[in-house]
């Protein structure tokens, strides 16, 4: 499919790309049956990329490397010109909290905290994101309202009491609050009905465009790809080795 949009990368004024992977290799410790190799992958600042791929081919694994949650065995991951390998583990966690809004495939909400507390949590680790929000509570409720969640549910319930689709929308609001430069979304609409998917994509696109944020979204649903700058299958950028076991 389409090549990286170099005009967009150059239009960023020679500044480093939002994401740049080079000669990446990764295997899960103790597992010989799966290996991911990415010779090169670049995403320009402000670019919106839609990533498809068969189940088990390594999309979530790739996102975890881009977010610095896992480290590659070889090669480099650069986000906004910073090589993640050059950061200490605590510095990498701070970097992720500040620069990257992540919607995890399994949401990773704190089950006993309220949705509101979950949404506000990243701001406590990210002073720049916090500074961009005048009234965190009001901003959290604006985001959840746009996603069709009632205020009393957001402030009064525990995250674990929410339906899966409601939890997914809380995870989306948590990723968007405070305008991180990069939004990484792993199957963020998998539990949503068509109307909610539309509302989520509207919010995602509006926020990303207003903030000039870069967007990398994984989905199995190719019908959602229309509003993205680039659509690619993982197999176009990566070689996945899958053996028995
Ligand atoms: N934490 C982990 N420890 C060990 N192996 C893992 C771990 N997470 C994923 N794997 C393995 O890595 C491979 C790729 O998994 P991954 O979750 O990246 O696939 P995926 O493309 O995101 O699939 P799906 O579309 O089903 O979400 C699989 O073989 C999986 O078993
Ligand atoms: Mg996955």
XYZ file of N, CA and C and ligand atoms in Angstrom:
767
model
N 0.842 -1.188 0.000
C 0.000 0.000 0.000
C 0.881 1.243 0.000
N 0.374 2.371 0.452
C 1.084 3.640 0.289
C 2.413 3.669 1.042
N 3.353 4.395 0.491
C 4.656 4.614 1.127
C 4.495 5.691 2.213
N 5.489 5.803 3.117
C 5.429 6.896 4.085
C 5.301 8.238 3.366
N 4.495 9.113 3.911
C 4.230 10.401 3.280
C 5.390 11.351 3.603
N 6.405 11.338 2.713
C 7.613 12.097 3.005
C 7.368 13.602 2.979
N 6.376 14.049 2.140
C 6.103 15.494 2.119
C 5.650 15.936 3.497
N 4.837 15.088 4.106
C 4.356 15.428 5.441
C 5.519 15.461 6.430
N 6.434 14.486 6.291
C 7.589 14.455 7.186
C 8.446 15.709 6.969
N 8.658 16.051 5.690
C 9.467 17.238 5.420
C 8.741 18.506 5.855
N 7.405 18.487 5.701
C 6.630 19.668 6.093
C 6.774 19.953 7.581
N 7.197 18.948 8.325
C 7.392 19.155 9.757
C 8.637 20.000 10.033
N 9.259 20.516 8.961
C 10.347 21.472 9.118
C 11.658 20.807 9.499
N 11.864 19.570 9.002
C 13.119 18.901 9.284
C 13.198 18.387 10.717
N 12.131 18.565 11.473
C 12.149 18.037 12.839
C 12.025 16.522 12.769
N 12.488 15.828 13.803
C 12.414 14.369 13.734
C 10.980 13.875 13.619
N 10.842 12.683 13.043
C 9.515 12.082 12.906
C 8.943 11.755 14.289
N 7.636 11.547 14.294
C 6.982 11.160 15.547
C 7.454 9.773 15.986
N 7.583 8.863 15.000
C 8.037 7.499 15.299
C 9.066 7.103 14.238
N 10.143 6.517 14.679
C 11.119 5.982 13.728
C 11.706 4.695 14.307
N 11.455 3.607 13.617
C 12.003 2.313 14.043
C 13.050 1.892 13.033
N 14.160 1.363 13.519
C 15.194 0.891 12.607
C 15.733 -0.458 13.056
N 15.829 -1.363 12.104
C 16.400 -2.719 12.273
C 15.992 -3.348 13.608
N 14.697 -3.276 13.834
C 14.146 -3.746 15.101
C 13.970 -5.264 15.108
N 14.308 -5.842 16.238
C 14.051 -7.271 16.449
C 13.562 -7.466 17.853
N 12.559 -8.314 17.990
C 12.054 -8.572 19.345
C 11.514 -9.985 19.442
N 11.871 -10.660 20.538
C 11.245 -11.948 20.881
C 10.856 -11.878 22.349
N 9.724 -12.493 22.683
C 9.341 -12.546 24.097
C 10.302 -13.485 24.820
N 10.789 -13.100 26.003
C 11.741 -13.943 26.730
C 11.200 -15.367 26.918
N 12.039 -16.337 26.630
C 11.659 -17.727 26.834
C 10.753 -18.296 25.764
N 10.416 -17.492 24.746
C 9.521 -18.008 23.694
C 10.245 -17.980 22.363
N 10.412 -19.148 21.799
C 11.106 -19.216 20.513
C 10.126 -19.196 19.345
N 8.841 -19.328 19.645
C 7.862 -19.517 18.572
C 7.440 -18.215 17.892
N 7.834 -17.078 18.438
C 7.399 -15.809 17.841
C 8.564 -14.834 17.797
N 8.765 -14.228 16.652
C 9.780 -13.158 16.557
C 9.279 -12.088 15.606
N 9.514 -10.857 15.993
C 9.074 -9.718 15.185
C 10.308 -8.965 14.686
N 10.340 -8.687 13.381
C 11.446 -7.901 12.812
C 10.864 -6.765 11.990
N 11.345 -5.557 12.239
C 10.904 -4.394 11.465
C 12.147 -3.691 10.929
N 12.427 -3.810 9.624
C 13.623 -3.153 9.078
C 13.561 -1.633 9.246
N 12.416 -1.046 8.882
C 12.266 0.404 9.042
C 10.791 0.775 9.048
N 10.445 1.681 9.932
C 9.072 2.188 9.969
C 9.107 3.614 10.482
N 8.527 4.511 9.702
C 8.507 5.920 10.098
C 7.090 6.452 10.050
N 6.773 7.257 11.023
C 5.494 7.971 11.020
C 5.802 9.445 11.214
N 5.309 10.275 10.280
C 5.563 11.714 10.363
C 4.715 12.370 11.436
N 5.173 13.520 11.881
C 4.382 14.251 12.887
C 3.033 14.650 12.328
N 2.007 14.412 13.093
C 0.663 14.779 12.668
C 0.022 13.761 11.731
N 0.789 12.728 11.375
C 0.240 11.722 10.463
C -0.716 10.795 11.214
N -1.736 10.317 10.490
C -2.689 9.382 11.096
C -2.558 8.051 10.367
N -2.104 7.057 11.081
C -1.802 5.762 10.461
C -2.728 4.689 11.033
N -3.275 3.904 10.127
C -4.193 2.815 10.488
C -3.469 1.502 10.208
N -3.311 0.677 11.222
C -2.532 -0.556 11.090
C -3.441 -1.770 11.236
N -3.441 -2.584 10.185
C -4.214 -3.824 10.173
C -3.268 -4.997 10.399
N -3.834 -6.171 10.552
C -2.983 -7.355 10.623
C -3.700 -8.504 11.280
N -3.315 -9.700 10.866
C -3.949 -10.899 11.426
C -3.696 -11.004 12.919
N -4.609 -11.652 13.603
C -4.449 -11.874 15.040
C -3.172 -12.672 15.319
N -2.435 -12.228 16.320
C -1.232 -12.951 16.739
C 0.009 -12.634 15.932
N -0.072 -11.671 15.012
C 1.106 -11.362 14.187
C 2.026 -10.342 14.854
N 1.576 -9.712 15.946
C 2.501 -8.851 16.685
C 2.149 -7.369 16.694
N 0.898 -7.013 16.415
C 0.527 -5.595 16.410
C 0.659 -4.991 17.814
N 0.091 -5.664 18.810
C 0.184 -5.131 20.179
C 1.633 -5.144 20.655
N 2.366 -6.171 20.255
C 3.791 -6.232 20.617
C 4.525 -5.025 20.039
N 4.254 -4.727 18.779
C 4.893 -3.575 18.143
C 4.544 -2.280 18.889
N 3.284 -2.120 19.239
C 2.888 -0.903 19.961
C 3.598 -0.818 21.313
N 3.779 -1.962 21.973
C 4.459 -1.942 23.281
C 5.925 -1.519 23.141
N 6.526 -1.826 21.988
C 7.912 -1.391 21.734
C 7.950 0.108 21.451
N 6.967 0.594 20.685
C 6.906 2.031 20.360
C 6.672 2.849 21.636
N 5.905 2.298 22.558
C 5.610 3.012 23.806
C 6.697 2.812 24.860
N 7.683 1.994 24.578
C 8.760 1.774 25.544
C 8.342 0.901 26.712
N 7.260 0.155 26.549
C 6.832 -0.768 27.614
C 7.723 -2.008 27.569
N 8.066 -2.428 26.368
C 9.086 -3.469 26.180
C 10.228 -2.883 25.355
N 11.413 -3.459 25.529
C 12.584 -2.961 24.799
C 12.971 -3.973 23.733
N 13.373 -3.511 22.542
C 13.763 -4.458 21.492
C 15.078 -5.159 21.839
N 15.259 -6.348 21.259
C 16.534 -7.056 21.437
C 17.617 -6.397 20.602
N 17.216 -5.862 19.464
C 18.141 -5.153 18.566
C 17.416 -3.993 17.927
N 18.202 -3.034 17.429
C 17.613 -1.929 16.682
C 17.152 -0.804 17.598
N 16.569 0.220 16.994
C 16.226 1.393 17.797
C 14.775 1.823 17.600
N 14.252 2.402 18.670
C 12.926 3.014 18.665
C 13.125 4.479 19.017
N 12.768 5.372 18.091
C 12.852 6.805 18.374
C 11.445 7.374 18.356
N 11.116 8.123 19.382
C 9.833 8.820 19.449
C 10.141 10.300 19.601
N 9.635 11.105 18.674
C 9.918 12.547 18.693
C 11.414 12.824 18.759
N 12.219 11.993 18.110
C 13.656 12.210 18.072
C 14.411 11.702 19.290
N 13.701 11.148 20.251
C 14.362 10.597 21.439
C 14.488 9.087 21.303
N 15.725 8.589 21.447
C 15.926 7.137 21.421
C 15.535 6.584 22.782
N 14.516 5.727 22.801
C 14.012 5.242 24.091
C 15.086 4.485 24.867
N 16.017 3.854 24.131
C 17.075 3.087 24.799
C 18.029 3.986 25.587
N 18.060 5.282 25.245
C 18.944 6.204 25.969
C 18.362 6.646 27.307
N 17.099 6.313 27.540
C 16.455 6.751 28.783
C 16.532 5.643 29.833
N 16.687 6.038 31.095
C 16.586 5.061 32.189
C 15.129 4.595 32.267
N 14.873 3.519 32.983
C 13.489 3.019 33.067
C 12.539 4.082 33.641
N 12.896 4.761 34.742
C 11.973 5.798 35.242
C 11.799 6.954 34.248
N 12.892 7.334 33.563
C 12.787 8.429 32.583
C 11.904 8.009 31.410
N 11.975 6.735 31.044
C 11.145 6.232 29.937
C 9.664 6.257 30.346
N 9.394 5.901 31.603
C 8.002 5.943 32.090
C 7.478 7.379 32.072
N 8.324 8.335 32.493
C 7.899 9.749 32.477
C 7.685 10.225 31.049
N 8.603 9.819 30.162
C 8.511 10.205 28.748
C 7.185 9.698 28.165
N 6.861 8.431 28.460
C 5.613 7.853 27.937
C 4.405 8.604 28.490
N 4.412 8.850 29.797
C 3.266 9.529 30.416
C 3.053 10.904 29.785
N 4.133 11.588 29.500
C 4.050 12.956 28.980
C 3.686 12.994 27.500
N 4.302 12.125 26.717
C 4.191 12.254 25.252
C 3.174 11.348 24.596
N 2.833 10.227 25.262
C 2.042 9.215 24.559
C 0.747 8.927 25.310
N -0.363 9.063 24.613
C -1.643 8.624 25.154
C -1.911 7.232 24.602
N -1.963 6.245 25.493
C -2.106 4.862 25.029
C -3.489 4.325 25.381
N -4.170 3.793 24.389
C -5.384 3.018 24.658
C -4.986 1.564 24.492
N -4.860 0.857 25.622
C -4.431 -0.544 25.585
C -5.574 -1.433 25.117
N -5.212 -2.527 24.470
C -6.229 -3.461 23.979
C -7.080 -3.996 25.135
N -6.443 -4.197 26.298
C -7.173 -4.709 27.466
C -7.489 -3.577 28.450
N -7.393 -2.366 28.006
C -7.753 -1.133 28.722
C -6.798 -0.759 29.868
N -6.427 -1.772 30.725
C -5.541 -1.508 31.870
C -6.056 -0.407 32.791
N -7.334 -0.435 33.107
C -7.865 0.531 34.077
C -7.608 0.015 35.494
N -7.536 0.936 36.450
C -7.475 0.535 37.853
C -8.900 0.171 38.269
N -9.167 -1.105 38.601
C -10.552 -1.551 38.746
C -11.304 -0.896 39.897
N -10.598 -0.576 40.995
C -11.300 -0.047 42.175
C -11.389 1.469 42.163
N -10.702 2.110 41.242
C -10.796 3.566 41.129
C -11.978 3.908 40.232
N -12.485 5.128 40.403
C -13.601 5.554 39.540
C -13.071 5.815 38.130
N -13.965 5.829 37.151
C -13.535 6.221 35.806
C -12.829 7.574 35.814
N -13.389 8.541 36.565
C -12.776 9.872 36.618
C -11.342 9.789 37.140
N -11.145 9.038 38.229
C -9.784 8.910 38.786
C -8.840 8.260 37.775
N -9.349 7.262 37.062
C -8.529 6.622 36.028
C -8.121 7.621 34.950
N -9.068 8.461 34.546
C -8.798 9.406 33.455
C -7.786 10.467 33.899
N -7.887 10.881 35.175
C -7.003 11.954 35.658
C -5.605 11.448 36.003
N -5.488 10.133 36.212
C -4.220 9.579 36.689
C -2.996 9.982 35.854
N -3.048 9.900 34.523
C -1.823 10.242 33.772
C -1.350 11.665 34.024
N -2.264 12.561 34.370
C -1.856 13.955 34.571
C -0.923 14.089 35.773
N -1.052 13.161 36.752
C -0.169 13.288 37.917
C 1.268 12.894 37.597
N 1.470 12.188 36.492
C 2.838 11.815 36.105
C 3.358 12.684 34.963
N 2.549 13.623 34.519
C 2.885 14.363 33.297
C 2.581 15.852 33.469
N 3.529 16.609 34.059
C 3.260 18.022 34.332
C 2.919 18.844 33.091
N 3.502 18.530 31.946
C 3.179 19.321 30.744
C 1.737 19.058 30.308
N 1.337 17.796 30.350
C -0.069 17.478 30.013
C -0.991 18.158 31.011
N -0.623 18.127 32.280
C -1.451 18.753 33.325
C -1.614 20.248 33.060
N -0.514 20.911 32.637
C -0.558 22.362 32.394
C -1.474 22.728 31.237
N -1.647 21.800 30.307
C -2.511 22.098 29.157
C -4.005 22.019 29.498
N -4.306 21.534 30.684
C -5.704 21.364 31.081
C -6.026 22.348 32.204
N -6.930 23.277 31.945
C -7.246 24.288 32.963
C -8.012 23.647 34.118
N -9.031 22.870 33.769
C -9.873 22.247 34.790
C -9.954 20.749 34.465
N -9.101 19.939 35.102
C -9.014 18.518 34.727
C -10.346 17.777 34.817
N -11.098 18.045 35.883
C -12.366 17.330 36.057
C -13.327 17.674 34.913
N -13.422 18.962 34.609
C -14.322 19.388 33.533
C -13.860 18.818 32.193
N -12.565 18.760 31.987
C -12.054 18.229 30.716
C -12.334 16.723 30.618
N -12.162 16.011 31.741
C -12.461 14.567 31.734
C -13.935 14.341 31.388
N -14.806 15.149 31.980
C -16.245 14.977 31.727
C -16.619 15.420 30.315
N -15.890 16.385 29.769
C -16.134 16.769 28.371
C -15.819 15.587 27.442
N -14.682 14.932 27.721
C -14.277 13.803 26.872
C -15.255 12.643 27.003
N -15.597 12.310 28.245
C -16.506 11.171 28.432
C -17.901 11.506 27.898
N -18.316 12.770 28.038
C -19.603 13.192 27.485
C -19.627 13.012 25.981
N -18.534 13.392 25.334
C -18.447 13.247 23.876
C -18.492 11.770 23.477
N -18.106 10.899 24.404
C -18.118 9.462 24.126
C -19.412 8.793 24.606
N -20.353 9.614 25.091
C -21.675 9.092 25.448
C -21.753 8.468 26.824
N -20.852 8.844 27.734
C -20.920 8.315 29.104
C -21.552 9.361 30.018
N -22.457 8.911 30.887
C -23.122 9.803 31.836
C -22.148 10.236 32.927
N -22.284 11.496 33.375
C -21.381 12.028 34.401
C -21.413 11.203 35.699
N -22.624 10.770 36.128
C -22.688 10.061 37.420
C -21.963 8.719 37.358
N -21.957 8.126 36.199
C -21.218 6.873 36.021
C -19.711 7.147 36.111
N -19.289 8.228 35.514
C -17.859 8.563 35.444
C -17.323 8.929 36.823
N -18.157 9.600 37.621
C -17.665 10.058 38.926
C -17.999 9.081 40.046
N -19.076 8.291 39.887
C -19.595 7.530 41.018
C -19.288 6.045 41.029
N -19.053 5.454 39.891
C -18.879 3.995 39.841
C -17.406 3.622 40.020
N -17.149 2.348 40.199
C -15.788 1.835 40.075
C -15.604 1.388 38.635
N -14.392 1.500 38.147
C -14.147 1.141 36.741
C -14.586 -0.294 36.451
N -14.366 -1.198 37.438
C -14.683 -2.610 37.229
C -16.178 -2.852 37.071
N -16.993 -1.888 37.532
C -18.454 -2.059 37.442
C -18.982 -1.671 36.062
N -18.155 -1.096 35.242
C -18.618 -0.633 33.927
C -18.676 -1.785 32.933
N -19.538 -1.639 31.943
C -19.554 -2.618 30.854
C -18.232 -2.495 30.087
N -17.943 -3.500 29.291
C -16.674 -3.503 28.560
C -16.585 -2.297 27.614
N -17.684 -2.022 26.921
C -17.686 -0.879 26.007
C -17.525 0.451 26.744
N -18.106 0.530 27.960
C -17.930 1.745 28.764
C -16.474 1.860 29.222
N -15.876 0.738 29.642
C -14.465 0.762 30.063
C -13.568 1.200 28.913
N -13.914 0.735 27.723
C -13.089 1.093 26.562
C -13.126 2.609 26.331
N -14.298 3.211 26.555
C -14.406 4.655 26.342
C -13.670 5.423 27.441
N -13.653 4.880 28.670
C -12.870 5.508 29.741
C -11.380 5.459 29.377
N -10.955 4.321 28.853
C -9.544 4.188 28.441
C -9.205 5.197 27.343
N -10.179 5.468 26.469
C -9.948 6.446 25.394
C -9.803 7.848 25.976
N -10.683 8.209 26.917
C -10.603 9.539 27.535
C -9.282 9.702 28.280
N -8.837 8.642 28.949
C -7.568 8.704 29.683
C -6.398 8.951 28.730
N -6.473 8.386 27.531
C -5.383 8.576 26.559
C -5.393 9.990 25.971
N -6.576 10.585 25.864
C -6.675 11.873 25.156
C -6.455 13.078 26.058
N -6.676 12.911 27.370
C -6.631 14.086 28.239
C -5.226 14.714 28.239
N -5.183 16.032 28.180
C -3.906 16.737 28.241
C -3.129 16.737 26.944
N -3.770 16.320 25.858
C -3.207 16.476 24.511
C -1.788 15.925 24.341
N -1.597 14.611 24.543
C -0.273 14.043 24.261
C 0.069 14.144 22.761
N 1.355 14.229 22.462
C 1.782 14.436 21.067
C 1.501 13.215 20.201
N 1.506 12.042 20.813
C 1.301 10.792 20.082
C 0.181 10.004 20.751
N -0.776 9.588 19.940
C -1.862 8.746 20.459
C -1.715 7.363 19.830
N -1.596 6.354 20.687
C -1.443 4.976 20.234
C -2.671 4.216 20.714
N -3.430 3.687 19.769
C -4.711 3.076 20.119
C -4.755 1.647 19.579
N -4.915 0.691 20.503
C -4.885 -0.728 20.132
C -6.313 -1.267 20.136
N -6.907 -1.426 18.978
C -8.293 -1.907 18.852
C -9.243 -1.099 19.731
N -9.232 0.227 19.616
C -9.979 1.038 20.594
C -11.489 1.007 20.411
N -11.971 0.401 19.328
C -13.420 0.384 19.103
C -13.986 -1.032 19.120
N -13.180 -2.008 19.567
C -13.585 -3.408 19.429
C -14.875 -3.726 20.186
N -15.142 -2.994 21.280
C -16.329 -3.315 22.087
C -17.457 -2.315 21.869
N -17.338 -1.467 20.854
C -18.333 -0.409 20.671
C -19.274 -0.716 19.513
N -20.522 -0.269 19.662
C -21.468 -0.407 18.553
C -21.166 0.668 17.502
N -21.852 0.576 16.380
C -21.515 1.454 15.250
C -21.617 2.934 15.620
N -22.672 3.306 16.345
C -22.845 4.717 16.709
C -21.715 5.179 17.604
N -21.344 4.345 18.577
C -20.262 4.702 19.512
C -18.908 4.722 18.788
N -18.742 3.814 17.842
C -17.497 3.835 17.057
C -17.361 5.168 16.333
N -18.492 5.625 15.754
C -18.481 6.898 15.022
C -18.152 8.055 15.949
N -18.773 8.072 17.132
C -18.524 9.158 18.089
C -17.064 9.138 18.541
N -16.537 7.930 18.756
C -15.145 7.813 19.179
C -14.202 8.332 18.090
N -14.446 7.918 16.853
C -13.565 8.363 15.756
C -13.657 9.871 15.554
N -14.876 10.426 15.696
C -15.033 11.887 15.585
C -14.160 12.586 16.620
N -14.238 12.105 17.867
C -13.468 12.738 18.946
C -11.966 12.576 18.698
N -11.590 11.371 18.308
C -10.170 11.080 18.067
C -9.608 11.994 16.977
N -10.340 12.107 15.886
C -9.868 12.924 14.756
C -9.849 14.406 15.124
N -10.906 14.873 15.798
C -10.973 16.292 16.177
C -9.830 16.639 17.104
N -9.619 15.770 18.108
C -8.549 16.037 19.086
C -7.186 15.998 18.406
N -6.976 14.975 17.595
C -5.664 14.818 16.958
C -5.381 16.025 16.066
N -6.386 16.468 15.315
C -6.166 17.600 14.408
C -5.974 18.891 15.186
N -6.777 19.097 16.231
C -6.652 20.331 17.022
C -5.274 20.419 17.671
N -4.731 19.299 18.059
C -3.464 19.287 18.789
C -2.272 19.033 17.879
N -2.528 18.754 16.607
C -1.427 18.363 15.720
C -0.807 17.049 16.169
N -1.597 16.223 16.851
C -1.065 14.965 17.374
C -0.897 13.935 16.256
N -0.003 13.024 16.489
C 0.205 11.882 15.600
C -0.654 10.739 16.125
N -1.180 9.965 15.192
C -2.101 8.910 15.594
C -1.677 7.585 14.958
N -1.537 6.579 15.787
C -1.274 5.226 15.294
C -2.348 4.328 15.893
N -3.210 3.819 15.026
C -4.341 3.019 15.518
C -4.355 1.642 14.876
N -4.476 0.631 15.717
C -4.617 -0.745 15.252
C -6.085 -1.109 15.256
N -6.546 -1.697 14.184
C -7.919 -2.205 14.168
C -8.054 -3.333 13.158
N -8.960 -4.251 13.456
C -9.293 -5.288 12.476
C -10.348 -4.801 11.495
N -10.974 -3.670 11.852
C -12.134 -3.225 11.087
C -11.726 -2.202 10.028
N -11.449 -2.701 8.826
C -10.947 -1.839 7.747
C -11.945 -0.746 7.364
N -13.216 -0.941 7.743
C -14.206 0.095 7.417
C -13.919 1.410 8.129
N -13.124 1.339 9.214
C -12.832 2.555 9.985
C -11.652 3.335 9.416
N -11.046 2.817 8.355
C -9.755 3.364 7.907
C -9.862 4.623 7.062
N -11.105 4.987 6.633
C -11.282 6.053 5.650
C -10.706 7.398 6.028
N -10.654 7.705 7.333
C -10.237 9.040 7.739
C -8.755 9.108 8.085
N -8.030 8.059 7.749
C -6.602 8.023 8.075
C -5.753 8.397 6.854
N -4.564 8.934 7.091
C -3.677 9.325 5.994
C -3.060 8.106 5.322
N -2.842 7.067 6.114
C -2.121 5.912 5.580
C -2.679 4.653 6.224
N -2.927 3.660 5.397
C -3.445 2.378 5.882
C -2.414 1.328 5.511
N -1.959 0.555 6.482
C -1.026 -0.489 6.111
C -1.246 -1.735 6.938
N -0.842 -2.840 6.357
C -0.910 -4.118 7.047
C 0.451 -4.339 7.709
N 0.420 -4.927 8.910
C 1.687 -5.156 9.613
C 2.691 -5.887 8.726
N 2.172 -6.807 7.874
C 3.077 -7.608 7.035
C 3.852 -6.752 6.021
N 3.409 -5.501 5.801
C 4.130 -4.616 4.883
C 5.368 -3.999 5.528
N 5.388 -3.935 6.840
C 6.548 -3.307 7.505
C 7.328 -4.287 8.369
N 6.715 -5.439 8.647
C 7.350 -6.350 9.613
C 7.359 -7.778 9.094
N 8.363 -8.502 9.539
C 8.370 -9.940 9.308
C 8.103 -10.600 10.649
N 7.093 -11.418 10.667
C 6.769 -12.132 11.895
C 7.112 -13.591 11.693
N 7.883 -14.148 12.616
C 8.167 -15.574 12.576
C 7.266 -16.234 13.596
N 6.461 -17.150 13.136
C 5.586 -17.865 14.070
C 5.821 -19.344 13.934
N 6.333 -19.962 14.976
C 6.554 -21.403 14.939
C 5.520 -22.106 15.770
N 5.742 -23.381 16.024
C 4.828 -24.131 16.886
C 5.050 -23.715 18.324
N 4.025 -23.800 19.130
C 4.187 -23.577 20.563
C 3.820 -22.173 20.998
N 3.266 -10.775 27.441
C 3.549 -11.730 26.572
N 4.410 -12.736 26.892
C 4.723 -13.697 26.012
N 4.232 -13.765 24.750
C 3.393 -12.793 24.377
C 3.002 -11.741 25.258
N 2.143 -10.925 24.577
C 2.007 -11.442 23.353
N 2.752 -12.572 23.226
C 2.874 -13.381 22.006
O 3.318 -12.551 20.948
C 2.659 -12.905 19.728
C 2.017 -11.658 19.140
O 1.011 -11.236 20.021
P 0.314 -9.817 19.884
O -0.543 -9.637 21.089
O 1.349 -8.790 19.623
O -0.561 -10.020 18.565
P -1.655 -9.086 17.894
O -1.279 -8.914 16.462
O -1.814 -7.858 18.698
O -2.950 -9.993 17.970
P -4.515 -9.585 18.170
O -4.967 -9.036 16.843
O -5.172 -10.882 18.521
O -4.590 -8.556 19.267
C 1.666 -14.017 20.075
O 2.251 -15.245 19.686
C 1.529 -13.927 21.578
O 1.307 -15.191 22.129
Mg -3.341 -7.129 19.848
